Amino acid sequence: MLTSDVGAIWEKAVKDYNENIRICFEEENKKELERLTDAVKEKERIKKAQQEDKDTAGLRKAKDKLAQKKRELHNQQFE
């Protein structure tokens, strides 16, 4: 009878150990997933900011061209 008690205790200990390992892996996987998600969000934010900078530069260039054309037209009127 003592052997069966030891066997049952051993089986429970192994089961508990395996459950604890599973929980630890789940927590690590969750943290890793959160880290990767944050990295993707940051990359998207940077990409969006770069695109906005590019768009702003394009608008500035177009505005400068328009101002140059206005000056040219103004100068032509007074020639």
mmCIF file of N, CA and C in Angstrom:
data_model
loop_
_atom_site.group_PDB
_atom_site.id
_atom_site.type_symbol
_atom_site.label_atom_id
_atom_site.label_comp_id
_atom_site.label_asym_id
_atom_site.label_seq_id
_atom_site.Cartn_x
_atom_site.Cartn_y
_atom_site.Cartn_z
ATOM 1 N N MET A 1 0.819 -1.188 0.000
ATOM 2 C CA MET A 1 0.000 0.000 0.000
ATOM 3 C C MET A 1 0.865 1.254 0.000
ATOM 4 N N LEU A 2 1.988 1.192 0.655
ATOM 5 C CA LEU A 2 2.878 2.336 0.712
ATOM 6 C C LEU A 2 3.423 2.671 -0.670
ATOM 7 N N THR A 3 3.718 1.654 -1.450
ATOM 8 C CA THR A 3 4.253 1.867 -2.797
ATOM 9 C C THR A 3 3.252 2.598 -3.673
ATOM 10 N N SER A 4 1.976 2.256 -3.561
ATOM 11 C CA SER A 4 0.963 2.922 -4.379
ATOM 12 C C SER A 4 0.810 4.382 -3.968
ATOM 13 N N ASP A 5 0.955 4.673 -2.666
ATOM 14 C CA ASP A 5 0.892 6.068 -2.212
ATOM 15 C C ASP A 5 2.053 6.869 -2.787
ATOM 16 N N VAL A 6 3.241 6.283 -2.754
ATOM 17 C CA VAL A 6 4.422 6.958 -3.314
ATOM 18 C C VAL A 6 4.232 7.159 -4.812
ATOM 19 N N GLY A 7 3.699 6.158 -5.488
ATOM 20 C CA GLY A 7 3.448 6.267 -6.930
ATOM 21 C C GLY A 7 2.455 7.377 -7.234
ATOM 22 N N ALA A 8 1.395 7.468 -6.449
ATOM 23 C CA ALA A 8 0.385 8.508 -6.658
ATOM 24 C C ALA A 8 0.972 9.889 -6.387
ATOM 25 N N ILE A 9 1.762 9.989 -5.323
ATOM 26 C CA ILE A 9 2.402 11.273 -5.002
ATOM 27 C C ILE A 9 3.357 11.673 -6.132
ATOM 28 N N TRP A 10 4.126 10.684 -6.613
ATOM 29 C CA TRP A 10 5.071 10.953 -7.707
ATOM 30 C C TRP A 10 4.326 11.412 -8.961
ATOM 31 N N GLU A 11 3.259 10.727 -9.318
ATOM 32 C CA GLU A 11 2.481 11.107 -10.503
ATOM 33 C C GLU A 11 1.923 12.514 -10.360
ATOM 34 N N LYS A 12 1.418 12.851 -9.177
ATOM 35 C CA LYS A 12 0.888 14.203 -8.949
ATOM 36 C C LYS A 12 2.007 15.233 -9.055
ATOM 37 N N ALA A 13 3.178 14.923 -8.501
ATOM 38 C CA ALA A 13 4.312 15.855 -8.564
ATOM 39 C C ALA A 13 4.733 16.092 -10.014
ATOM 40 N N VAL A 14 4.792 15.027 -10.796
ATOM 41 C CA VAL A 14 5.164 15.153 -12.212
ATOM 42 C C VAL A 14 4.107 15.960 -12.955
ATOM 43 N N LYS A 15 2.847 15.677 -12.686
ATOM 44 C CA LYS A 15 1.751 16.405 -13.335
ATOM 45 C C LYS A 15 1.811 17.892 -12.978
ATOM 46 N N ASP A 16 2.011 18.202 -11.692
ATOM 47 C CA ASP A 16 2.114 19.600 -11.254
ATOM 48 C C ASP A 16 3.318 20.285 -11.900
ATOM 49 N N TYR A 17 4.440 19.571 -11.950
ATOM 50 C CA TYR A 17 5.652 20.123 -12.566
ATOM 51 C C TYR A 17 5.401 20.448 -14.038
ATOM 52 N N ASN A 18 4.812 19.525 -14.754
ATOM 53 C CA ASN A 18 4.521 19.748 -16.175
ATOM 54 C C ASN A 18 3.556 20.917 -16.367
ATOM 55 N N GLU A 19 2.581 21.031 -15.486
ATOM 56 C CA GLU A 19 1.627 22.144 -15.564
ATOM 57 C C GLU A 19 2.339 23.471 -15.321
ATOM 58 N N ASN A 20 3.236 23.495 -14.347
ATOM 59 C CA ASN A 20 3.994 24.724 -14.071
ATOM 60 C C ASN A 20 4.879 25.106 -15.258
ATOM 61 N N ILE A 21 5.503 24.127 -15.871
ATOM 62 C CA ILE A 21 6.335 24.392 -17.057
ATOM 63 C C ILE A 21 5.462 24.953 -18.177
ATOM 64 N N ARG A 22 4.298 24.367 -18.393
ATOM 65 C CA ARG A 22 3.386 24.836 -19.442
ATOM 66 C C ARG A 22 2.985 26.285 -19.186
ATOM 67 N N ILE A 23 2.657 26.597 -17.947
ATOM 68 C CA ILE A 23 2.261 27.966 -17.585
ATOM 69 C C ILE A 23 3.413 28.938 -17.842
ATOM 70 N N CYS A 24 4.624 28.541 -17.470
ATOM 71 C CA CYS A 24 5.791 29.405 -17.698
ATOM 72 C C CYS A 24 5.983 29.673 -19.189
ATOM 73 N N PHE A 25 5.866 28.637 -20.016
ATOM 74 C CA PHE A 25 6.016 28.819 -21.459
ATOM 75 C C PHE A 25 4.920 29.719 -22.012
ATOM 76 N N GLU A 26 3.703 29.556 -21.532
ATOM 77 C CA GLU A 26 2.607 30.412 -21.989
ATOM 78 C C GLU A 26 2.884 31.868 -21.647
ATOM 79 N N GLU A 27 3.378 32.118 -20.436
ATOM 80 C CA GLU A 27 3.683 33.489 -20.026
ATOM 81 C C GLU A 27 4.816 34.069 -20.867
ATOM 82 N N GLU A 28 5.859 33.264 -21.112
ATOM 83 C CA GLU A 28 6.969 33.729 -21.941
ATOM 84 C C GLU A 28 6.504 34.004 -23.366
ATOM 85 N N ASN A 29 5.676 33.112 -23.898
ATOM 86 C CA ASN A 29 5.162 33.312 -25.251
ATOM 87 C C ASN A 29 4.301 34.565 -25.330
ATOM 88 N N LYS A 30 3.507 34.808 -24.303
ATOM 89 C CA LYS A 30 2.660 36.000 -24.274
ATOM 90 C C LYS A 30 3.521 37.262 -24.252
ATOM 91 N N LYS A 31 4.568 37.255 -23.419
ATOM 92 C CA LYS A 31 5.471 38.409 -23.354
ATOM 93 C C LYS A 31 6.170 38.627 -24.694
ATOM 94 N N GLU A 32 6.607 37.564 -25.317
ATOM 95 C CA GLU A 32 7.287 37.665 -26.615
ATOM 96 C C GLU A 32 6.328 38.190 -27.673
ATOM 97 N N LEU A 33 5.095 37.713 -27.656
ATOM 98 C CA LEU A 33 4.092 38.195 -28.605
ATOM 99 C C LEU A 33 3.834 39.688 -28.400
ATOM 100 N N GLU A 34 3.734 40.121 -27.156
ATOM 101 C CA GLU A 34 3.535 41.544 -26.866
ATOM 102 C C GLU A 34 4.724 42.366 -27.353
ATOM 103 N N ARG A 35 5.933 41.857 -27.140
ATOM 104 C CA ARG A 35 7.140 42.561 -27.574
ATOM 105 C C ARG A 35 7.158 42.702 -29.090
ATOM 106 N N LEU A 36 6.838 41.619 -29.784
ATOM 107 C CA LEU A 36 6.815 41.659 -31.244
ATOM 108 C C LEU A 36 5.714 42.580 -31.761
ATOM 109 N N THR A 37 4.564 42.548 -31.113
ATOM 110 C CA THR A 37 3.460 43.431 -31.502
ATOM 111 C C THR A 37 3.867 44.889 -31.337
ATOM 112 N N ASP A 38 4.517 45.201 -30.222
ATOM 113 C CA ASP A 38 4.985 46.572 -29.994
ATOM 114 C C ASP A 38 6.017 46.978 -31.044
ATOM 115 N N ALA A 39 6.893 46.056 -31.409
ATOM 116 C CA ALA A 39 7.911 46.354 -32.423
ATOM 117 C C ALA A 39 7.265 46.636 -33.774
ATOM 118 N N VAL A 40 6.254 45.866 -34.130
ATOM 119 C CA VAL A 40 5.550 46.085 -35.398
ATOM 120 C C VAL A 40 4.838 47.433 -35.377
ATOM 121 N N LYS A 41 4.192 47.764 -34.273
ATOM 122 C CA LYS A 41 3.508 49.060 -34.157
ATOM 123 C C LYS A 41 4.504 50.206 -34.285
ATOM 124 N N GLU A 42 5.665 50.073 -33.656
ATOM 125 C CA GLU A 42 6.691 51.119 -33.731
ATOM 126 C C GLU A 42 7.207 51.263 -35.166
ATOM 127 N N LYS A 43 7.406 50.142 -35.834
ATOM 128 C CA LYS A 43 7.866 50.184 -37.224
ATOM 129 C C LYS A 43 6.824 50.872 -38.105
ATOM 130 N N GLU A 44 5.553 50.569 -37.899
ATOM 131 C CA GLU A 44 4.481 51.210 -38.667
ATOM 132 C C GLU A 44 4.417 52.702 -38.368
ATOM 133 N N ARG A 45 4.627 53.084 -37.103
ATOM 134 C CA ARG A 45 4.618 54.496 -36.730
ATOM 135 C C ARG A 45 5.764 55.238 -37.424
ATOM 136 N N ILE A 46 6.936 54.626 -37.442
ATOM 137 C CA ILE A 46 8.094 55.238 -38.099
ATOM 138 C C ILE A 46 7.848 55.364 -39.594
ATOM 139 N N LYS A 47 7.312 54.316 -40.194
ATOM 140 C CA LYS A 47 7.030 54.342 -41.630
ATOM 141 C C LYS A 47 6.025 55.450 -41.961
ATOM 142 N N LYS A 48 5.003 55.588 -41.134
ATOM 143 C CA LYS A 48 3.996 56.629 -41.347
ATOM 144 C C LYS A 48 4.629 58.014 -41.210
ATOM 145 N N ALA A 49 5.474 58.197 -40.200
ATOM 146 C CA ALA A 49 6.143 59.486 -39.998
ATOM 147 C C ALA A 49 7.051 59.812 -41.175
ATOM 148 N N GLN A 50 7.755 58.806 -41.694
ATOM 149 C CA GLN A 50 8.620 59.029 -42.851
ATOM 150 C C GLN A 50 7.795 59.421 -44.069
ATOM 151 N N GLN A 51 6.649 58.772 -44.256
ATOM 152 C CA GLN A 51 5.788 59.102 -45.388
ATOM 153 C C GLN A 51 5.250 60.521 -45.244
ATOM 154 N N GLU A 52 4.871 60.894 -44.024
ATOM 155 C CA GLU A 52 4.386 62.256 -43.790
ATOM 156 C C GLU A 52 5.479 63.279 -44.077
ATOM 157 N N ASP A 53 6.723 62.961 -43.673
ATOM 158 C CA ASP A 53 7.848 63.853 -43.968
ATOM 159 C C ASP A 53 8.047 63.988 -45.470
ATOM 160 N N LYS A 54 7.932 62.868 -46.162
ATOM 161 C CA LYS A 54 8.084 62.861 -47.618
ATOM 162 C C LYS A 54 6.975 63.697 -48.267
ATOM 163 N N ASP A 55 5.742 63.502 -47.802
ATOM 164 C CA ASP A 55 4.611 64.269 -48.336
ATOM 165 C C ASP A 55 4.793 65.758 -48.069
ATOM 166 N N THR A 56 5.237 66.091 -46.865
ATOM 167 C CA THR A 56 5.453 67.491 -46.503
ATOM 168 C C THR A 56 6.533 68.107 -47.387
ATOM 169 N N ALA A 57 7.599 67.364 -47.624
ATOM 170 C CA ALA A 57 8.673 67.864 -48.486
ATOM 171 C C ALA A 57 8.152 68.074 -49.901
ATOM 172 N N GLY A 58 7.325 67.161 -50.382
ATOM 173 C CA GLY A 58 6.735 67.298 -51.718
ATOM 174 C C GLY A 58 5.835 68.518 -51.804
ATOM 175 N N LEU A 59 5.051 68.749 -50.769
ATOM 176 C CA LEU A 59 4.179 69.928 -50.743
ATOM 177 C C LEU A 59 5.000 71.212 -50.695
ATOM 178 N N ARG A 60 6.059 71.199 -49.921
ATOM 179 C CA ARG A 60 6.925 72.375 -49.821
ATOM 180 C C ARG A 60 7.561 72.678 -51.177
ATOM 181 N N LYS A 61 8.005 71.644 -51.859
ATOM 182 C CA LYS A 61 8.618 71.808 -53.179
ATOM 183 C C LYS A 61 7.595 72.367 -54.170
ATOM 184 N N ALA A 62 6.378 71.834 -54.133
ATOM 185 C CA ALA A 62 5.322 72.324 -55.025
ATOM 186 C C ALA A 62 4.987 73.779 -54.703
ATOM 187 N N LYS A 63 4.954 74.117 -53.432
ATOM 188 C CA LYS A 63 4.670 75.492 -53.017
ATOM 189 C C LYS A 63 5.769 76.428 -53.513
ATOM 190 N N ASP A 64 7.025 75.999 -53.411
ATOM 191 C CA ASP A 64 8.144 76.809 -53.897
ATOM 192 C C ASP A 64 8.066 77.013 -55.405
ATOM 193 N N LYS A 65 7.705 75.958 -56.140
ATOM 194 C CA LYS A 65 7.554 76.078 -57.595
ATOM 195 C C LYS A 65 6.445 77.070 -57.937
ATOM 196 N N LEU A 66 5.343 76.985 -57.216
ATOM 197 C CA LEU A 66 4.227 77.893 -57.450
ATOM 198 C C LEU A 66 4.644 79.337 -57.175
ATOM 199 N N ALA A 67 5.366 79.556 -56.098
ATOM 200 C CA ALA A 67 5.842 80.904 -55.775
ATOM 201 C C ALA A 67 6.783 81.412 -56.860
ATOM 202 N N GLN A 68 7.637 80.546 -57.386
ATOM 203 C CA GLN A 68 8.556 80.928 -58.465
ATOM 204 C C GLN A 68 7.773 81.318 -59.712
ATOM 205 N N LYS A 69 6.766 80.547 -60.054
ATOM 206 C CA LYS A 69 5.930 80.853 -61.229
ATOM 207 C C LYS A 69 5.219 82.191 -61.042
ATOM 208 N N LYS A 70 4.729 82.434 -59.829
ATOM 209 C CA LYS A 70 4.054 83.705 -59.555
ATOM 210 C C LYS A 70 5.025 84.871 -59.736
ATOM 211 N N ARG A 71 6.267 84.697 -59.250
ATOM 212 C CA ARG A 71 7.271 85.753 -59.422
ATOM 213 C C ARG A 71 7.564 85.986 -60.900
ATOM 214 N N GLU A 72 7.694 84.887 -61.647
ATOM 215 C CA GLU A 72 7.969 85.010 -63.080
ATOM 216 C C GLU A 72 6.834 85.741 -63.788
ATOM 217 N N LEU A 73 5.603 85.376 -63.484
ATOM 218 C CA LEU A 73 4.452 86.051 -64.099
ATOM 219 C C LEU A 73 4.411 87.524 -63.704
ATOM 220 N N HIS A 74 4.697 87.789 -62.450
ATOM 221 C CA HIS A 74 4.708 89.172 -61.973
ATOM 222 C C HIS A 74 5.785 89.977 -62.711
ATOM 223 N N ASN A 75 6.968 89.375 -62.871
ATOM 224 C CA ASN A 75 8.061 90.053 -63.575
ATOM 225 C C ASN A 75 7.715 90.270 -65.045
ATOM 226 N N GLN A 76 7.036 89.311 -65.676
ATOM 227 C CA GLN A 76 6.657 89.443 -67.085
ATOM 228 C C GLN A 76 5.662 90.579 -67.272
ATOM 229 N N GLN A 77 4.803 90.790 -66.320
ATOM 230 C CA GLN A 77 3.803 91.852 -66.420
ATOM 231 C C GLN A 77 4.461 93.228 -66.427
ATOM 232 N N PHE A 78 5.578 93.360 -65.764
ATOM 233 C CA PHE A 78 6.226 94.661 -65.666
ATOM 234 C C PHE A 78 7.354 94.839 -66.667
ATOM 235 N N GLU A 79 7.532 93.928 -67.606
ATOM 236 C CA GLU A 79 8.571 94.082 -68.631
ATOM 237 C C GLU A 79 8.071 94.859 -69.798
#
